[in-house]
Amino acid sequence: MNEELTRRLRAAAEAHQPDRARILARVERGMSGAPVRHRESSGARPWPRIALASLAAAGTLAVGGFAVAAIVQSPPARPDVSATPVAPAAPSVPSVPSGTPRPTPSAPATGRPTTPDRSSPTGPSPSASGAAGSARPGNAHVQDGPLSSAGSLGTNSNSFWAQSNITLKSTQPLTALTVELRITQTGAVQNTGSWRTLPAEDFTVTVQNEGGAVVYRWILKPGRTVPAGQHVFAGQYNHAAGAREVEHDGYRVDAGGPRGALSVWGGFTPAR
């Protein structure tokens, strides 16, 4: 109802147009002393009428102005505001163009060389046909002049540990000697030690994994001599449970003496 009343007052105020000419004419008549319809006593002075007419005109104008100002300045009715909050829009995520390359994590660098160093120690090089580990029935070469050899599995071997023996016999002293024992990795093969009947200080001994096998090498140091006689070189190792299968193991011996270079190679016989 208040809104309806306000609307009507605003419409009346906007439609109202005071008769300015009529108001001014009444004021002029009052100032000129023109006669009015009502009689007044002859003793009344004209100035009170002029004052009253002026006040009436001024009051009319003032009331009209106040009414218009009140209506015009009244604030418009507020529209109903919903109390339900509006969820903010989710921020847009820029899409990556399909042609943009993505970084590919690189593999961590390792300190290991890509190609293992398999250089042989100083000494005679074995031939391709007589490399250690290649001994098979029919291709073994166990004697070369004054040098002969034999390979066997030690009688002290068991289901988890074994010892492979290389027995050399030479009828002449040797001024160069390299003995290589190759134990094929058939499961859990791991070095546990080695020994030889010749003085330890006369040899350089190495044990390393090569080509799927544990390889033992004894190399006679320069200036040393192996006397004529019988000598034994043995490698000891753990292995997977069960009897050691020696058919894939092998040895090779390269020596030098008065007759020049000598080489023998072969396999191992099972323990008895």
Short mmCIF file of C-alpha atoms in Angstrom, two decimals:
data_model
loop_
_atom_site.label_atom_id
_atom_site.label_comp_id
_atom_site.label_asym_id
_atom_site.label_seq_id
_atom_site.Cartn_x
_atom_site.Cartn_y
_atom_site.Cartn_z
CA MET A 1 0.00 0.00 0.00
CA ASN A 2 2.86 2.38 0.72
CA GLU A 3 4.18 1.79 -2.75
CA GLU A 4 0.77 2.58 -4.29
CA LEU A 5 0.45 5.82 -2.26
CA THR A 6 3.94 6.88 -3.18
CA ARG A 7 3.23 6.20 -6.83
CA ARG A 8 0.05 8.33 -6.77
CA LEU A 9 1.74 11.22 -4.96
CA ARG A 10 4.61 11.16 -7.43
CA ALA A 11 2.13 11.21 -10.36
CA ALA A 12 0.15 14.10 -8.78
CA ALA A 13 3.32 16.07 -8.12
CA GLU A 14 4.52 15.62 -11.67
CA ALA A 15 1.11 16.60 -13.06
CA HIS A 16 0.77 19.67 -10.83
CA GLN A 17 1.60 22.96 -12.58
CA PRO A 18 0.98 26.09 -10.46
CA ASP A 19 -0.92 28.95 -12.25
CA ARG A 20 1.92 31.41 -12.02
CA ALA A 21 0.09 34.12 -13.98
CA ARG A 22 -2.95 34.00 -11.72
CA ILE A 23 -0.82 34.16 -8.58
CA LEU A 24 1.10 37.18 -9.92
CA ALA A 25 -2.15 38.92 -10.91
CA ARG A 26 -3.49 38.57 -7.40
CA VAL A 27 -0.28 39.96 -6.01
CA GLU A 28 -0.45 42.96 -8.39
CA ARG A 29 -4.04 43.63 -7.51
CA GLY A 30 -3.16 43.62 -3.86
CA MET A 31 -0.35 46.09 -4.45
CA SER A 32 -2.42 48.41 -6.63
CA GLY A 33 -5.25 48.58 -4.09
CA ALA A 34 -7.87 47.17 -6.48
CA PRO A 35 -11.21 46.53 -4.74
CA VAL A 36 -12.08 43.04 -3.68
CA ARG A 37 -15.47 41.47 -3.20
CA HIS A 38 -15.47 41.67 0.61
CA ARG A 39 -16.08 45.02 2.16
CA GLU A 40 -13.77 46.33 4.68
CA SER A 41 -14.07 49.20 6.98
CA SER A 42 -13.02 52.46 5.59
CA GLY A 43 -10.43 52.79 8.29
CA ALA A 44 -8.42 49.68 7.22
CA ARG A 45 -5.16 50.31 5.52
CA PRO A 46 -4.20 48.47 2.29
CA TRP A 47 -0.83 47.11 3.41
CA PRO A 48 -2.19 44.32 5.60
CA ARG A 49 -4.01 42.94 2.58
CA ILE A 50 -0.92 43.12 0.49
CA ALA A 51 1.05 41.30 3.13
CA LEU A 52 -1.58 38.63 3.52
CA ALA A 53 -1.81 38.09 -0.23
CA SER A 54 1.98 37.79 -0.49
CA LEU A 55 2.10 35.33 2.36
CA ALA A 56 -0.67 33.24 0.83
CA ALA A 57 1.09 33.11 -2.53
CA ALA A 58 4.39 32.26 -0.93
CA GLY A 59 2.78 29.55 1.19
CA THR A 60 1.13 28.00 -1.84
CA LEU A 61 4.40 27.91 -3.74
CA ALA A 62 6.27 26.53 -0.73
CA VAL A 63 3.79 23.74 -0.05
CA GLY A 64 3.79 22.73 -3.72
CA GLY A 65 7.59 22.75 -3.86
CA PHE A 66 7.94 20.68 -0.70
CA ALA A 67 5.49 18.11 -1.94
CA VAL A 68 7.27 17.74 -5.27
CA ALA A 69 10.68 17.54 -3.60
CA ALA A 70 9.50 14.90 -1.12
CA ILE A 71 8.05 12.76 -3.87
CA VAL A 72 10.94 13.14 -6.30
CA GLN A 73 13.63 12.56 -3.67
CA SER A 74 11.98 9.49 -2.15
CA PRO A 75 14.12 6.42 -2.94
CA PRO A 76 12.61 3.87 -5.30
CA ALA A 77 11.49 0.58 -3.90
CA ARG A 78 14.26 -2.04 -3.79
CA PRO A 79 13.71 -5.22 -5.74
CA ASP A 80 13.57 -8.44 -3.79
CA VAL A 81 17.07 -9.90 -3.37
CA SER A 82 17.43 -13.64 -3.09
CA ALA A 83 19.31 -14.81 0.01
CA THR A 84 20.85 -17.71 -1.86
CA PRO A 85 24.54 -16.95 -2.52
CA VAL A 86 25.75 -17.33 -6.08
CA ALA A 87 28.64 -19.76 -6.44
CA PRO A 88 31.71 -18.10 -7.94
CA ALA A 89 32.73 -19.28 -11.35
CA ALA A 90 35.59 -21.77 -11.40
CA PRO A 91 38.83 -20.28 -12.68
CA SER A 92 39.64 -21.34 -16.18
CA VAL A 93 42.75 -23.47 -16.65
CA PRO A 94 44.75 -22.75 -19.77
CA SER A 95 44.97 -25.77 -21.97
CA VAL A 96 48.30 -26.97 -23.32
CA PRO A 97 48.45 -27.02 -27.10
CA SER A 98 48.63 -30.49 -28.52
CA GLY A 99 51.86 -29.73 -30.36
CA THR A 100 53.72 -28.52 -27.25
CA PRO A 101 56.53 -30.96 -26.39
CA ARG A 102 56.53 -32.24 -22.84
CA PRO A 103 59.79 -32.82 -20.95
CA THR A 104 60.74 -36.43 -20.66
CA PRO A 105 62.48 -37.41 -17.49
CA SER A 106 65.91 -38.68 -18.26
CA ALA A 107 67.32 -41.88 -16.71
CA PRO A 108 69.83 -41.28 -13.86
CA ALA A 109 73.44 -41.55 -14.94
CA THR A 110 75.49 -44.32 -13.42
CA GLY A 111 79.17 -44.41 -12.80
CA ARG A 112 79.59 -47.77 -14.50
CA PRO A 113 81.18 -47.97 -17.96
CA THR A 114 78.92 -49.19 -20.72
CA THR A 115 81.49 -51.79 -21.82
CA PRO A 116 83.24 -53.80 -19.10
CA ASP A 117 87.02 -53.99 -19.22
CA ARG A 118 87.84 -57.53 -20.16
CA SER A 119 91.48 -57.01 -21.06
CA SER A 120 93.57 -60.07 -20.30
CA PRO A 121 96.54 -59.86 -17.96
CA THR A 122 100.02 -59.85 -19.39
CA GLY A 123 100.90 -63.29 -20.67
CA PRO A 124 100.26 -65.68 -23.55
CA SER A 125 96.77 -65.34 -25.09
CA PRO A 126 94.60 -68.48 -25.34
CA SER A 127 93.48 -69.59 -28.76
CA ALA A 128 89.80 -69.50 -29.66
CA SER A 129 89.57 -73.29 -29.79
CA GLY A 130 91.24 -73.79 -26.42
CA ALA A 131 89.63 -71.10 -24.31
CA ALA A 132 88.92 -72.02 -20.71
CA GLY A 133 85.43 -73.41 -20.27
CA SER A 134 85.28 -74.80 -23.82
CA ALA A 135 86.66 -78.20 -22.88
CA ARG A 136 84.40 -81.04 -24.02
CA PRO A 137 85.10 -84.71 -24.56
CA GLY A 138 87.20 -84.89 -27.69
CA ASN A 139 88.46 -81.26 -27.75
CA ALA A 140 90.56 -81.19 -24.57
CA HIS A 141 94.30 -80.66 -24.94
CA VAL A 142 95.90 -81.77 -21.69
CA GLN A 143 99.58 -82.12 -22.76
CA ASP A 144 101.98 -79.95 -24.70
CA GLY A 145 105.59 -81.23 -24.68
CA PRO A 146 107.02 -81.09 -21.16
CA LEU A 147 103.75 -79.62 -19.75
CA SER A 148 100.71 -81.77 -18.84
CA SER A 149 97.51 -81.02 -16.91
CA ALA A 150 94.38 -82.50 -15.32
CA GLY A 151 91.19 -81.02 -13.83
CA SER A 152 89.09 -82.53 -11.04
CA LEU A 153 86.44 -81.63 -8.48
CA GLY A 154 87.85 -81.88 -4.93
CA THR A 155 86.71 -84.73 -2.75
CA ASN A 156 85.93 -82.23 0.01
CA SER A 157 83.11 -80.66 -2.10
CA ASN A 158 79.52 -80.91 -0.82
CA SER A 159 75.96 -79.94 -1.77
CA PHE A 160 76.53 -76.18 -1.17
CA TRP A 161 80.29 -75.69 -1.64
CA ALA A 162 82.94 -76.99 -4.02
CA GLN A 163 86.62 -76.84 -4.89
CA SER A 164 87.94 -77.24 -8.44
CA ASN A 165 91.58 -78.36 -8.78
CA ILE A 166 94.02 -77.90 -11.67
CA THR A 167 97.10 -80.14 -11.46
CA LEU A 168 100.14 -79.19 -13.59
CA LYS A 169 103.23 -81.29 -14.27
CA SER A 170 106.30 -79.86 -15.97
CA THR A 171 109.58 -81.60 -16.68
CA GLN A 172 111.30 -78.22 -17.29
CA PRO A 173 111.30 -74.89 -15.41
CA LEU A 174 108.77 -72.29 -16.58
CA THR A 175 109.62 -68.60 -16.90
CA ALA A 176 106.02 -67.52 -17.72
CA LEU A 177 102.74 -68.96 -16.50
CA THR A 178 99.06 -67.96 -16.57
CA VAL A 179 96.48 -70.33 -15.10
CA GLU A 180 92.79 -69.62 -15.70
CA LEU A 181 89.90 -71.44 -13.99
CA ARG A 182 86.35 -70.77 -15.21
CA ILE A 183 83.35 -71.84 -13.08
CA THR A 184 80.08 -71.43 -14.96
CA GLN A 185 77.36 -69.53 -13.11
CA THR A 186 74.72 -72.23 -12.65
CA GLY A 187 73.10 -70.59 -9.64
CA ALA A 188 74.45 -68.85 -6.51
CA VAL A 189 78.09 -69.40 -7.56
CA GLN A 190 80.21 -67.09 -5.40
CA ASN A 191 83.96 -67.02 -4.73
CA THR A 192 85.07 -68.12 -1.25
CA GLY A 193 88.83 -68.26 -1.82
CA SER A 194 91.73 -69.84 -3.73
CA TRP A 195 95.15 -71.35 -3.16
CA ARG A 196 98.17 -72.85 -4.96
CA THR A 197 101.15 -74.99 -3.88
CA LEU A 198 103.68 -72.45 -5.25
CA PRO A 199 104.70 -69.36 -3.19
CA ALA A 200 101.91 -66.77 -2.95
CA GLU A 201 104.34 -63.85 -3.46
CA ASP A 202 105.28 -65.19 -6.91
CA PHE A 203 101.76 -64.69 -8.35
CA THR A 204 99.18 -62.01 -9.00
CA VAL A 205 95.70 -63.44 -8.29
CA THR A 206 92.39 -62.04 -9.58
CA VAL A 207 88.78 -63.28 -9.31
CA GLN A 208 86.00 -61.66 -11.35
CA ASN A 209 82.70 -62.34 -13.10
CA GLU A 210 83.07 -62.65 -16.85
CA GLY A 211 80.60 -63.91 -19.45
CA GLY A 212 78.36 -65.77 -17.03
CA ALA A 213 81.19 -67.37 -15.08
CA VAL A 214 83.41 -66.78 -12.04
CA VAL A 215 86.97 -66.61 -13.38
CA TYR A 216 90.12 -67.19 -11.27
CA ARG A 217 93.53 -66.19 -12.69
CA TRP A 218 97.03 -66.80 -11.36
CA ILE A 219 99.76 -64.89 -13.23
CA LEU A 220 103.45 -65.46 -12.57
CA LYS A 221 105.18 -62.17 -11.80
CA PRO A 222 108.02 -61.03 -14.09
CA GLY A 223 111.45 -62.37 -13.06
CA ARG A 224 109.98 -65.34 -11.16
CA THR A 225 110.41 -69.02 -12.20
CA VAL A 226 108.25 -72.09 -11.68
CA PRO A 227 110.48 -75.11 -10.96
CA ALA A 228 109.98 -78.44 -12.67
CA GLY A 229 107.61 -80.70 -10.81
CA GLN A 230 103.91 -81.06 -9.94
CA HIS A 231 101.88 -78.00 -8.86
CA VAL A 232 98.21 -77.52 -7.89
CA PHE A 233 95.94 -74.45 -8.33
CA ALA A 234 92.49 -74.53 -6.65
CA GLY A 235 89.41 -72.28 -6.68
CA GLN A 236 86.76 -72.50 -3.95
CA TYR A 237 83.15 -71.30 -4.26
CA ASN A 238 79.57 -71.64 -3.02
CA HIS A 239 76.85 -72.87 -5.37
CA ALA A 240 73.13 -73.70 -5.43
CA ALA A 241 72.00 -76.70 -3.42
CA GLY A 242 72.78 -80.00 -5.05
CA ALA A 243 75.75 -81.78 -6.57
CA ARG A 244 78.04 -79.55 -8.64
CA GLU A 245 77.68 -80.18 -12.39
CA VAL A 246 81.20 -79.76 -13.77
CA GLU A 247 80.56 -80.42 -17.48
CA HIS A 248 80.35 -76.66 -18.19
CA ASP A 249 83.46 -75.69 -16.17
CA GLY A 250 86.93 -75.52 -17.70
CA TYR A 251 90.55 -74.39 -17.39
CA ARG A 252 93.41 -73.18 -19.56
CA VAL A 253 97.15 -72.88 -18.88
CA ASP A 254 99.61 -70.83 -20.96
CA ALA A 255 103.30 -71.16 -20.12
CA GLY A 256 106.73 -70.25 -21.45
CA GLY A 257 109.98 -72.18 -21.09
CA PRO A 258 113.11 -73.35 -22.92
CA ARG A 259 110.97 -74.76 -25.73
CA GLY A 260 108.94 -71.58 -26.11
CA ALA A 261 105.18 -71.13 -25.58
CA LEU A 262 103.16 -74.03 -24.21
CA SER A 263 99.38 -74.33 -23.77
CA VAL A 264 97.04 -76.93 -22.31
CA TRP A 265 93.31 -76.88 -21.53
CA GLY A 266 90.50 -79.19 -20.50
CA GLY A 267 87.55 -79.87 -18.19
CA PHE A 268 86.94 -81.44 -14.79
CA THR A 269 86.11 -84.93 -13.63
CA PRO A 270 83.49 -85.33 -10.86
CA ALA A 271 84.68 -86.13 -7.34
CA ARG A 272 84.85 -89.82 -6.38
#
